[in-house]
mmCIF file of N, CA and C in Angstrom:
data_model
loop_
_atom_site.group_PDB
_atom_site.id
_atom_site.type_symbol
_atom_site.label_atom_id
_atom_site.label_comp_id
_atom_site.label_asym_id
_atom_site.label_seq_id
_atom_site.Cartn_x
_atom_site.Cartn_y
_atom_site.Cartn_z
ATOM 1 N N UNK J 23 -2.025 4.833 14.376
ATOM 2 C CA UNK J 23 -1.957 3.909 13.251
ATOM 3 C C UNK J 23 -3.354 3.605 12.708
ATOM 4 N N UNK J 24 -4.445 3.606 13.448
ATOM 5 C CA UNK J 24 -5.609 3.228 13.219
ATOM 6 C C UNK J 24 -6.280 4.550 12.011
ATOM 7 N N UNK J 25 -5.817 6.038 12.238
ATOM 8 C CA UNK J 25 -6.154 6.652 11.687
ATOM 9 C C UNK J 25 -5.223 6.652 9.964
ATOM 10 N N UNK J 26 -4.183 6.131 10.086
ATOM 11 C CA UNK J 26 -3.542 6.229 8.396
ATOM 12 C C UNK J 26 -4.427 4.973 7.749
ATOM 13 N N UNK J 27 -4.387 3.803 8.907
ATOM 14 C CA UNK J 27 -4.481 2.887 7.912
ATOM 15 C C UNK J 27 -6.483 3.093 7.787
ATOM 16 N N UNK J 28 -7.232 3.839 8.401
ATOM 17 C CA UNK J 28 -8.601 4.063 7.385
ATOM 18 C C UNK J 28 -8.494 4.823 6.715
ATOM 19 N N UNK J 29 -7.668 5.825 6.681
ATOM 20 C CA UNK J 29 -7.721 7.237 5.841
ATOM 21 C C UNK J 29 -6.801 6.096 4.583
ATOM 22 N N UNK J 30 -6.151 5.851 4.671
ATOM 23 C CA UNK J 30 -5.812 4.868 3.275
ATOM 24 C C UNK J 30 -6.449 3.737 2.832
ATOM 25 N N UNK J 31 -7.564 3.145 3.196
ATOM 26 C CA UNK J 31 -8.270 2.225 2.844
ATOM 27 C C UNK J 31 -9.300 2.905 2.490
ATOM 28 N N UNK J 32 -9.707 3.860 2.753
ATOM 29 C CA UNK J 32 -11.185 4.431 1.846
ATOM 30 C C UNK J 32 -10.618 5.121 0.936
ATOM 31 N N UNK J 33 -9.392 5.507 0.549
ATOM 32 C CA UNK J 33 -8.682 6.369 -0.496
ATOM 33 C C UNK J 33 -8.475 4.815 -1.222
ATOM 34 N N UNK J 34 -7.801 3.921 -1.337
ATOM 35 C CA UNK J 34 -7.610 3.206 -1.648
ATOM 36 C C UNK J 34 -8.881 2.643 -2.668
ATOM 37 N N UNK J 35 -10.099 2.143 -1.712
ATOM 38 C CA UNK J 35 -10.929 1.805 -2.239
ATOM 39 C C UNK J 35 -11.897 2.893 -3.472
ATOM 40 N N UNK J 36 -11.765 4.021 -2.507
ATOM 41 C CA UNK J 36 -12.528 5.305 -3.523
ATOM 42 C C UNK J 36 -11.940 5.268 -5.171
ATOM 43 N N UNK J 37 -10.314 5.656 -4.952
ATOM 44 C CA UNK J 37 -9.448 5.991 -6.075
ATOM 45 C C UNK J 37 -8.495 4.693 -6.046
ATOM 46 N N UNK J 38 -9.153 3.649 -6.881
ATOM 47 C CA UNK J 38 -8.608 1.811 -6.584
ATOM 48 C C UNK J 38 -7.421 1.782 -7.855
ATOM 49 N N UNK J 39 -7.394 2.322 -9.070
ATOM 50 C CA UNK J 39 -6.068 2.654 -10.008
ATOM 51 C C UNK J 39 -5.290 3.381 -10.152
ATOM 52 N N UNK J 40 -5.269 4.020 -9.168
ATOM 53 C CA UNK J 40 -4.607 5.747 -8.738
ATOM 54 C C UNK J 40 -3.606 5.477 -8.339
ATOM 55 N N UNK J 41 -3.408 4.342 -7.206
ATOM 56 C CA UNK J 41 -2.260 4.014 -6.561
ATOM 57 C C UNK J 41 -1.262 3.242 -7.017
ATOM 58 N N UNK J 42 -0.171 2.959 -6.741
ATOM 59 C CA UNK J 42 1.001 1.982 -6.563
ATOM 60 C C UNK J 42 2.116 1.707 -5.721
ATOM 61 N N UNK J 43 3.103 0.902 -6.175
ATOM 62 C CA UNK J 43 3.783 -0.079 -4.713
ATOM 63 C C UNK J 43 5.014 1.506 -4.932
ATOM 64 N N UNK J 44 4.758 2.538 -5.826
ATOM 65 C CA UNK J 44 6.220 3.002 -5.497
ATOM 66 C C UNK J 44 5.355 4.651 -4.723
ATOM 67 N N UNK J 45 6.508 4.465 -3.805
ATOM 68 C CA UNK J 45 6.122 5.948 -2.831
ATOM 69 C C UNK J 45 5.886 6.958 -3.142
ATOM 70 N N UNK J 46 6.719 7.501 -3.937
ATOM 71 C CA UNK J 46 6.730 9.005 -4.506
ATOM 72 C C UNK J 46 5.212 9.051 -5.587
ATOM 73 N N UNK J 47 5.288 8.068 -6.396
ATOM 74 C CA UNK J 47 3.576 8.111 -7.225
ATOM 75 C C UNK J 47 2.957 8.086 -6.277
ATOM 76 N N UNK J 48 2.885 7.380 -5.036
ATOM 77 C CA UNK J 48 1.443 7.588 -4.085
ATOM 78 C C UNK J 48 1.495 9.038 -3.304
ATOM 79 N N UNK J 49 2.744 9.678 -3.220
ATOM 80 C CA UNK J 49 2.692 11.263 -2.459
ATOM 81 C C UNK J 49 2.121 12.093 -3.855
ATOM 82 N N UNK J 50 2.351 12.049 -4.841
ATOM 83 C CA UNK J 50 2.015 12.953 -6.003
ATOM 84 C C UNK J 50 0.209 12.740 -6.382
ATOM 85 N N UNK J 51 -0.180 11.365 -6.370
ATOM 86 C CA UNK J 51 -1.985 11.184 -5.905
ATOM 87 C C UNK J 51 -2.208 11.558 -5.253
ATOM 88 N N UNK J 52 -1.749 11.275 -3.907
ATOM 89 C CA UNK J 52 -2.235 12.068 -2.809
ATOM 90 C C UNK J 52 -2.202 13.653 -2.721
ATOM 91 N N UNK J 53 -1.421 14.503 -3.357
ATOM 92 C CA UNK J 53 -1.289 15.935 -3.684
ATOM 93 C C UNK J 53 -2.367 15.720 -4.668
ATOM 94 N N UNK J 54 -3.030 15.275 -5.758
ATOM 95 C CA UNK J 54 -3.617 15.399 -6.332
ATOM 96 C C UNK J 54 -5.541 15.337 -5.991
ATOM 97 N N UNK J 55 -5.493 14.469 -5.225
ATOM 98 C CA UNK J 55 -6.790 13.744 -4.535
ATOM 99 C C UNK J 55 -7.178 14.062 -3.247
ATOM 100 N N UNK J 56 -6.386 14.758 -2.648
ATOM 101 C CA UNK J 56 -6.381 15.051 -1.195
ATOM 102 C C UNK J 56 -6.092 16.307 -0.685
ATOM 103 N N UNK J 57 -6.310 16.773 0.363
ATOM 104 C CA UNK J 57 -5.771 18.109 0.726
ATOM 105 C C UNK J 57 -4.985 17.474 2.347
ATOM 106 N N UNK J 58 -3.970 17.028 1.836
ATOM 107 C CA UNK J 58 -3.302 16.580 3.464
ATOM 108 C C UNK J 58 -2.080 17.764 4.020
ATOM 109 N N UNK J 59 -1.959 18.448 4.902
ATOM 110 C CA UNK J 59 -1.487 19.589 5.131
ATOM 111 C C UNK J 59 -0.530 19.451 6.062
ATOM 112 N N UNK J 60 0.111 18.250 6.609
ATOM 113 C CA UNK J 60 0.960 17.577 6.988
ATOM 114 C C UNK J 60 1.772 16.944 6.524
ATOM 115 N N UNK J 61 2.817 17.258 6.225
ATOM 116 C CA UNK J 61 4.083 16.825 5.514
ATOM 117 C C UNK J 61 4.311 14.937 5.902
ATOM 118 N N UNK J 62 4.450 15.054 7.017
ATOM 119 C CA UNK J 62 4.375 14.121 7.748
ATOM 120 C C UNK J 62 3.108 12.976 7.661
ATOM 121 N N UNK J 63 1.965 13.370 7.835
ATOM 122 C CA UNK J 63 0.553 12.795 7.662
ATOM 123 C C UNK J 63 0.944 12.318 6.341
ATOM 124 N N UNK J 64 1.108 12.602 5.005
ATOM 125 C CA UNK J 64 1.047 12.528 3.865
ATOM 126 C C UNK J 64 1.948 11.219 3.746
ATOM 127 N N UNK J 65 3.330 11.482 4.372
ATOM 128 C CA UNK J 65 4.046 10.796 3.818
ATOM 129 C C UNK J 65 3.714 9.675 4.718
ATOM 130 N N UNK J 66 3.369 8.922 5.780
ATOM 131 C CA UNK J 66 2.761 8.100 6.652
ATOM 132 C C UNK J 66 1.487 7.261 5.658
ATOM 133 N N UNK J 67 1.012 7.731 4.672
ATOM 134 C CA UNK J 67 -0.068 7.822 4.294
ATOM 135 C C UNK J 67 0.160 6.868 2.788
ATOM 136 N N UNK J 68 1.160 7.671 2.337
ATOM 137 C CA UNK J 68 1.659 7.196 1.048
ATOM 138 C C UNK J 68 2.555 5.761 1.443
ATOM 139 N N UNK J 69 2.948 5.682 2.470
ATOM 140 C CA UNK J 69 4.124 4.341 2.753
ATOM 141 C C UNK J 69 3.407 3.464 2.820
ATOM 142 N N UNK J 70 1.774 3.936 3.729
ATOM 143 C CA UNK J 70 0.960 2.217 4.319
ATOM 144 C C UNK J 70 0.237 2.379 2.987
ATOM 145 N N UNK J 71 -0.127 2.944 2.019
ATOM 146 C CA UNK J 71 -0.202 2.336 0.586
ATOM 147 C C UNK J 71 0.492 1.583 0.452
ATOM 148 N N UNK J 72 1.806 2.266 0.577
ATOM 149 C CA UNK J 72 2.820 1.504 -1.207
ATOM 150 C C UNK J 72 3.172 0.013 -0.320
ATOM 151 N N UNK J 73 3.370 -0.397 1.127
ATOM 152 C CA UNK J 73 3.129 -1.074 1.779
ATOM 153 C C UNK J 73 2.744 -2.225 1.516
ATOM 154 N N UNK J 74 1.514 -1.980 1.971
ATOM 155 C CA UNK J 74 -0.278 -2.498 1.488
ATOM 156 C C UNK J 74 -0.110 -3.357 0.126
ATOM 157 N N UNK J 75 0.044 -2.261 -0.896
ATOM 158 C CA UNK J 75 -0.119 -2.478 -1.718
ATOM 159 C C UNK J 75 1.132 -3.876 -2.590
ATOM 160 N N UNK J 76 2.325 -3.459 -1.688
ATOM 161 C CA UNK J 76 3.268 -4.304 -1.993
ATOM 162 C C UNK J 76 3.111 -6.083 -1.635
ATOM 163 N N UNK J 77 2.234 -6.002 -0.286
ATOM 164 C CA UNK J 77 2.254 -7.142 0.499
ATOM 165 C C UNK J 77 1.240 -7.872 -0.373
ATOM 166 N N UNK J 78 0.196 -7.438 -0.977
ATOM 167 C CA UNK J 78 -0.724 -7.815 -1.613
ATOM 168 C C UNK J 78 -0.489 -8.319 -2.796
ATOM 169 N N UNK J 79 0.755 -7.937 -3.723
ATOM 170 C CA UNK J 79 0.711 -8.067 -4.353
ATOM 171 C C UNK J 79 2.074 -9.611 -4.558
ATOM 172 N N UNK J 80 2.909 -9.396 -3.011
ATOM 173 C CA UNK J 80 3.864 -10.710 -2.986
ATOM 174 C C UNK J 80 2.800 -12.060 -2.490
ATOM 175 N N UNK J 81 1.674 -11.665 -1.617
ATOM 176 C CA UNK J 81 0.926 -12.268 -1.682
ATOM 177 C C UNK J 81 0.108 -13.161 -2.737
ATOM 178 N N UNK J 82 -0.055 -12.541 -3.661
ATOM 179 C CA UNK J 82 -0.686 -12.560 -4.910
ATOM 180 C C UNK J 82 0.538 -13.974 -5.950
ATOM 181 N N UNK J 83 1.699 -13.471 -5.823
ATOM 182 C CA UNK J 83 2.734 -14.307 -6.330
ATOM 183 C C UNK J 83 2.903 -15.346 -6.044
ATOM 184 N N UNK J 84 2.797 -15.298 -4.507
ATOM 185 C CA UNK J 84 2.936 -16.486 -3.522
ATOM 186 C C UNK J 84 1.542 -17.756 -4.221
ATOM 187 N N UNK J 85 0.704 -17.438 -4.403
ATOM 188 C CA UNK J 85 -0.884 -17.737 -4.136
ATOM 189 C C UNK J 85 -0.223 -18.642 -5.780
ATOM 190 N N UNK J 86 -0.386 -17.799 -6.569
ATOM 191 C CA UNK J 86 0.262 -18.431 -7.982
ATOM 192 C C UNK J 86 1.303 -19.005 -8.139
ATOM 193 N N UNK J 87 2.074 -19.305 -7.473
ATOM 194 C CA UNK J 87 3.455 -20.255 -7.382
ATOM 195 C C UNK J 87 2.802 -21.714 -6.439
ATOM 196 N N UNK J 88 1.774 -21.647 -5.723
ATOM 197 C CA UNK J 88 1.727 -22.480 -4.826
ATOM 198 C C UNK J 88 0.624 -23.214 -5.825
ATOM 199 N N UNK J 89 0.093 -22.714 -6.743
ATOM 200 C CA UNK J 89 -0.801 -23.085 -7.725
ATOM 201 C C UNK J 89 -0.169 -24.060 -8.872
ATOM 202 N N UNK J 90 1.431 -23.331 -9.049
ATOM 203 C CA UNK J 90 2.364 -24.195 -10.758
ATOM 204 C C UNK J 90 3.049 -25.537 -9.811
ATOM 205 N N UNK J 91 3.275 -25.020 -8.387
ATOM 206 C CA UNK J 91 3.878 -26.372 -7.786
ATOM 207 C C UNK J 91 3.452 -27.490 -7.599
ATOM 208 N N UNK J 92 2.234 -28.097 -7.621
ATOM 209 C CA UNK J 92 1.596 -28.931 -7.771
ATOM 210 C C UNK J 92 1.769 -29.901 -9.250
ATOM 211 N N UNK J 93 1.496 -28.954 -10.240
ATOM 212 C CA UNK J 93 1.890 -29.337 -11.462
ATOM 213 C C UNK J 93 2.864 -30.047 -11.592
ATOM 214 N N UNK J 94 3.989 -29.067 -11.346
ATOM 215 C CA UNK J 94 5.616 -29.931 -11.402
ATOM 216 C C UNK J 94 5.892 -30.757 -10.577
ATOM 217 N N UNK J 95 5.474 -31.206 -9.606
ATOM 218 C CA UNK J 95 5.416 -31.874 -8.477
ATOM 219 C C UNK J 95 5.286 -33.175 -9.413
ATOM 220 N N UNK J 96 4.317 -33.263 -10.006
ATOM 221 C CA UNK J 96 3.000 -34.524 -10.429
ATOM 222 C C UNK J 96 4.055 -34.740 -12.006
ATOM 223 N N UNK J 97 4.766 -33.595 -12.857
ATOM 224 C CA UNK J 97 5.771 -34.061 -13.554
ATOM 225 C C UNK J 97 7.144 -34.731 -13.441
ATOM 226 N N UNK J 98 7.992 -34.125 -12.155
ATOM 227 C CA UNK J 98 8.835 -34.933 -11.695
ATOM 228 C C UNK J 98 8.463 -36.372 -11.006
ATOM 229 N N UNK J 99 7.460 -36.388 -10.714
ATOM 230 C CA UNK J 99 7.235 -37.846 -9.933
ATOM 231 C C UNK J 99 6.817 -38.582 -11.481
ATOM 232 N N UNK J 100 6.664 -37.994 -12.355
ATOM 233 C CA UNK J 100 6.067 -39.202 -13.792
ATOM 234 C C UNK J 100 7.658 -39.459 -14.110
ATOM 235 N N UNK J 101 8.133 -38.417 -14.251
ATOM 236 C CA UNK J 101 9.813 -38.884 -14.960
ATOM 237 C C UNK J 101 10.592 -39.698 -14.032
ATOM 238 N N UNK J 102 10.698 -39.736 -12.774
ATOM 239 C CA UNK J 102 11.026 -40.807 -11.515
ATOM 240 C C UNK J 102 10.766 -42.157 -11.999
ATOM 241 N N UNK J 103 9.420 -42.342 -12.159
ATOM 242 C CA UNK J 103 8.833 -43.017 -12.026
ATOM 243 C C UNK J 103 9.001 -44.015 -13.576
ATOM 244 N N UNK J 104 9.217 -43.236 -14.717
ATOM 245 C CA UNK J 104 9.953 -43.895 -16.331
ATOM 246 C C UNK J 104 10.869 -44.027 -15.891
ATOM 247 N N UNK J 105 11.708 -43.364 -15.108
ATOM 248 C CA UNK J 105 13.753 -43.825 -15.140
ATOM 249 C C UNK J 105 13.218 -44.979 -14.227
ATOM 250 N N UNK J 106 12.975 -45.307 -13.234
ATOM 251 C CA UNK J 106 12.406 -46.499 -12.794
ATOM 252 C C UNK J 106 12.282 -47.420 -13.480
ATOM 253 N N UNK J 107 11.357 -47.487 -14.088
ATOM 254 C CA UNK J 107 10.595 -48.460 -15.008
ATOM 255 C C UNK J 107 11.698 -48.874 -16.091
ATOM 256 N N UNK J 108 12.463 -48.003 -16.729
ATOM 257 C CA UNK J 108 13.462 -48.386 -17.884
ATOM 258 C C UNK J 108 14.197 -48.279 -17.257
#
């Protein structure tokens, strides 16, 4: 495991718009960018991309939702807080 996931992090980083979260585009870069001669290797290769790339990017969602909740948080407690009052 140690060897996909550097051989995909310096591909990753080298060729950083090349990739994406869907598998088959990351086996067709990788035919393109690489000479991997293992059917197997390749496709190991292309998954901890699209992977990677997936987790990063629910990550990414997560990070920005935890950012608008605050907001609405601080709007429902104002409207509470008028039905209260009236």
């Amino acid at each position: 495991m140690n060897r996909i996931r550097r051989i995909s992090t310096e591909l990753m980083s080298t060729y950083k718009g090349k990739f994406d979260i869907d598998f088959t585009h990351n086996k067709q870069v990788l035919n393109e960018i690489a000479i991997v001669r293992s059917k197997g290797l390749k496709n190991e290769i292309a998954g901890y991309i699209s992977s990677y790339l997936r987790r990063e990017l629910e990550e990414q969602k997560e990070k920005e939702s935890e950012v608008v909740a605050p907001d609405e948080s601080v709007d429902e407690t104002e409207e509470i807080e008028e039905q209260i009052l009236n």
